[in-house]
Every structure is written in structure tokens, then in C-alpha cells.
CSV table of C-alpha atoms in Angstrom, one decimal:
chain,number,residue,atom,x,y,z
A,1,UNK,CA,13.8,-38.2,25.2
A,2,UNK,CA,16.7,-39.5,26.9
A,3,UNK,CA,18.2,-42.8,25.6
A,4,UNK,CA,16.4,-42.7,22.3
A,5,UNK,CA,18.1,-42.7,18.9
A,6,UNK,CA,18.2,-39.7,16.6
A,7,UNK,CA,15.8,-41.4,14.3
A,8,UNK,CA,13.3,-41.8,17.1
A,9,UNK,CA,13.7,-38.2,18.3
A,10,UNK,CA,13.4,-37.0,14.7
A,11,UNK,CA,10.1,-39.0,14.3
A,12,UNK,CA,8.6,-37.5,17.5
A,13,UNK,CA,9.6,-34.2,16.5
A,14,UNK,CA,7.9,-34.5,13.1
A,15,UNK,CA,4.9,-35.9,14.7
A,16,UNK,CA,4.7,-33.0,17.2
A,17,UNK,CA,5.3,-30.4,14.5
A,18,UNK,CA,2.4,-32.2,12.4
A,19,UNK,CA,0.1,-32.1,15.3
A,20,UNK,CA,0.9,-28.2,15.9
A,21,UNK,CA,0.3,-27.4,12.3
A,22,UNK,CA,-2.9,-29.4,12.0
A,23,UNK,CA,-4.2,-27.8,15.2
A,24,UNK,CA,-3.4,-24.3,14.0
A,25,UNK,CA,-5.0,-25.0,10.7
A,26,UNK,CA,-8.2,-26.1,12.4
A,27,UNK,CA,-8.2,-23.3,14.7
A,28,UNK,CA,-7.7,-20.8,11.7
A,29,UNK,CA,-10.7,-22.6,9.8
A,30,UNK,CA,-12.8,-22.3,12.9
A,31,UNK,CA,-11.9,-18.5,13.2
A,32,UNK,CA,-12.9,-18.0,9.5
A,33,UNK,CA,-16.1,-19.9,9.9
A,34,UNK,CA,-17.0,-17.5,13.0
A,35,UNK,CA,-16.2,-14.5,10.9
A,36,UNK,CA,-18.4,-15.6,8.0
A,37,UNK,CA,-21.2,-16.5,10.5
A,38,UNK,CA,-20.8,-12.9,12.1
A,39,UNK,CA,-20.9,-11.4,8.5
A,40,UNK,CA,-24.0,-13.4,7.4
A,41,UNK,CA,-25.7,-12.3,10.6
A,42,UNK,CA,-25.0,-8.7,10.2
A,43,UNK,CA,-26.1,-8.8,6.5
A,44,UNK,CA,-29.2,-10.5,7.7
A,45,UNK,CA,-29.8,-7.9,10.4
A,46,UNK,CA,-29.4,-5.1,7.6
A,47,UNK,CA,-31.8,-6.9,5.3
A,48,UNK,CA,-34.3,-7.2,8.1
A,49,UNK,CA,-33.9,-3.5,9.1
A,50,UNK,CA,-34.4,-2.5,5.4
A,51,UNK,CA,-37.4,-4.7,5.1
A,52,UNK,CA,-38.8,-3.3,8.4
A,53,UNK,CA,-38.6,0.2,7.3
A,54,UNK,CA,-41.8,1.4,5.7
A,55,UNK,CA,-41.5,2.3,1.9
A,56,UNK,CA,-43.3,5.5,2.2
A,57,UNK,CA,-41.0,7.0,4.6
A,58,UNK,CA,-39.2,10.2,3.1
A,59,UNK,CA,-36.1,11.6,4.4
A,60,UNK,CA,-36.7,14.9,6.5
A,61,UNK,CA,-34.4,17.0,4.4
A,62,UNK,CA,-33.7,16.7,0.8
A,63,UNK,CA,-30.3,15.6,-0.1
A,64,UNK,CA,-28.3,18.2,-1.9
A,65,UNK,CA,-27.0,17.2,-5.3
A,66,UNK,CA,-23.3,16.5,-5.7
A,67,UNK,CA,-21.7,19.1,-8.0
A,68,UNK,CA,-18.5,18.0,-9.7
A,69,UNK,CA,-16.1,20.2,-11.3
A,70,UNK,CA,-15.9,20.2,-15.1
A,71,UNK,CA,-13.4,17.8,-16.4
A,72,UNK,CA,-10.0,19.2,-17.4
A,73,UNK,CA,-8.3,18.2,-20.5
A,74,UNK,CA,-5.9,15.3,-20.0
A,75,UNK,CA,-2.3,16.2,-19.7
A,76,UNK,CA,-0.1,15.0,-22.6
A,77,UNK,CA,2.6,12.9,-21.5
A,78,UNK,CA,5.9,14.6,-22.7
A,79,UNK,CA,8.7,13.0,-24.4
A,80,UNK,CA,11.3,11.4,-22.2
A,81,UNK,CA,13.8,14.1,-22.8
A,82,UNK,CA,11.4,16.9,-22.0
A,83,UNK,CA,10.1,15.0,-18.9
A,84,UNK,CA,10.7,17.7,-16.5
A,85,UNK,CA,10.3,20.6,-18.8
A,86,UNK,CA,6.5,20.8,-18.2
A,87,UNK,CA,7.0,21.3,-14.5
A,88,UNK,CA,6.9,24.9,-13.5
A,89,UNK,CA,8.8,25.4,-10.4
A,90,UNK,CA,7.6,28.9,-9.7
A,91,UNK,CA,3.9,27.7,-9.9
A,92,UNK,CA,2.2,26.9,-6.5
A,93,UNK,CA,1.1,23.1,-6.5
A,94,UNK,CA,-2.5,22.8,-5.1
A,95,UNK,CA,-3.1,19.0,-4.6
A,96,UNK,CA,-6.9,19.4,-4.5
A,97,UNK,CA,-6.8,20.9,-8.1
A,98,UNK,CA,-4.8,18.1,-9.7
A,99,UNK,CA,-6.7,15.7,-12.0
A,100,UNK,CA,-6.2,11.9,-11.7
A,101,UNK,CA,-3.8,11.9,-14.7
A,102,UNK,CA,-1.7,14.6,-13.2
A,103,UNK,CA,-1.4,12.9,-9.8
A,104,UNK,CA,-0.5,9.6,-11.7
A,105,UNK,CA,2.2,11.5,-13.7
A,106,UNK,CA,3.6,12.9,-10.4
A,107,UNK,CA,3.7,9.4,-9.0
A,108,UNK,CA,5.2,8.0,-12.1
A,109,UNK,CA,8.0,10.8,-12.1
A,110,UNK,CA,8.6,10.0,-8.4
A,111,UNK,CA,8.9,6.3,-9.0
A,112,UNK,CA,11.4,7.0,-11.7
A,113,UNK,CA,13.4,9.7,-9.9
A,114,UNK,CA,13.4,9.8,-6.0
A,115,UNK,CA,14.8,13.2,-6.2
A,116,UNK,CA,11.4,14.6,-7.3
A,117,UNK,CA,10.0,13.2,-4.0
A,118,UNK,CA,12.7,14.9,-2.0
A,119,UNK,CA,12.4,18.1,-3.9
A,120,UNK,CA,8.6,18.0,-3.1
A,121,UNK,CA,9.3,17.4,0.6
A,122,UNK,CA,11.9,20.3,0.7
A,123,UNK,CA,9.5,22.7,-0.9
A,124,UNK,CA,5.9,21.7,0.4
A,125,UNK,CA,6.7,19.4,3.4
A,126,UNK,CA,6.4,15.6,4.0
A,127,UNK,CA,2.7,15.6,4.6
A,128,UNK,CA,2.1,17.0,1.2
A,129,UNK,CA,4.4,14.5,-0.4
A,130,UNK,CA,2.7,11.6,1.3
A,131,UNK,CA,-0.7,12.9,0.0
A,132,UNK,CA,0.6,13.2,-3.6
A,133,UNK,CA,2.9,10.3,-3.9
A,134,UNK,CA,1.5,7.8,-1.3
A,135,UNK,CA,3.0,6.7,2.1
A,136,UNK,CA,4.5,3.7,0.6
A,137,UNK,CA,6.4,5.6,-2.3
A,138,UNK,CA,7.8,8.2,0.2
A,139,UNK,CA,9.0,5.5,2.7
A,140,UNK,CA,10.6,3.6,-0.2
A,141,UNK,CA,12.4,6.7,-1.4
A,142,UNK,CA,13.6,7.5,2.2
A,143,UNK,CA,14.8,4.0,2.8
A,144,UNK,CA,16.5,3.7,-0.5
A,145,UNK,CA,18.1,7.3,-0.5
A,146,UNK,CA,21.3,6.2,1.1
A,147,UNK,CA,21.8,3.1,-0.9
A,148,UNK,CA,22.9,4.4,-4.3
A,149,UNK,CA,26.4,4.0,-3.5
A,150,UNK,CA,26.2,0.2,-2.8
A,151,UNK,CA,27.7,-2.2,-5.2
A,152,UNK,CA,25.8,-5.4,-5.3
A,153,UNK,CA,28.2,-7.5,-7.3
A,154,UNK,CA,30.1,-10.5,-6.4
A,155,UNK,CA,31.9,-10.4,-3.0
A,156,UNK,CA,34.5,-12.8,-1.7
A,157,UNK,CA,33.7,-13.5,2.0
A,158,UNK,CA,36.7,-14.3,4.4
A,159,UNK,CA,39.3,-12.4,2.3
A,160,UNK,CA,40.5,-9.1,3.7
């Protein structure tokens, strides 16, 4: 816009930005409308398929019952000063045998002290650590592992 004032250019820029944002909002609304329509069509197709199947049809093979192991007693959370005392380093850790509470306790311990995660990686490998602690927690620990020496206090920029 050669020859126009800054106020005119600013108004034209704001108008173009408004048009772009409005167009994107309408496009996004249209996309969501299409997604909802596809979901409704899929749900209707499933309902029609279920209604079309005769009620007296019996599966060819009986479904085997699911057998769950007997529940284990919940682990008692130790006092803070004896938090690592209940961990037996000589005992082999089998992830499949841990209860939900034990997995939660391991994750809480890993959140409080990232060294627990690194020790697990050293002993059992990174794949096991990611299964036990979660990908997010292992990534966070690895990302923050080198930042313990930073001082995030006030710094004066420009002074040597």
C-alpha cells in the first residue's frame, strides 16, 4: 500500500487478520461438523448391524472365562525417612507381578527423585523404565538431569 498512512495500513492489516481468523474458524467448525457426521453415521451403521443380526445366533466357540489373580495386600506407604528402606536391591523386579499400588509407589518415588529412574535404567534397561515409570516421566528425568546446577536467580544482562 504505497502512499498510504500508517493508520490506513494498520487498519488494512487488522481487517485482513480478522478475515483470516474468521475463515479459519469457519473451516474448523466445518471440519468438526464433518467429523460429527461421520461419527453419527458410524454409530448408526453399528446399530443397524446389531439390529440386523438375529438374536438366536450363538457364538461358535464358548468364550473362556477371564481368571484374575487373587488380590495382594496393599503396600503400606513407609515413613519419609525410611522411604527407600523397603526396596530390596537384590530382589529381581518383575513388572507383571507388581500391583497398581506398587507401580504408583514406584512412579511417585521416581517423581520425587529422578535418580530412582536412572538406577532402574542402569539395572533393567530403558524399556523397562519406560514401562514402569511412563515415557513422559523418563523423558522429563532425562531432560532435567543436567540442569541441577543452574541457578535461576536474578541475573543482570549486559554486565560482564
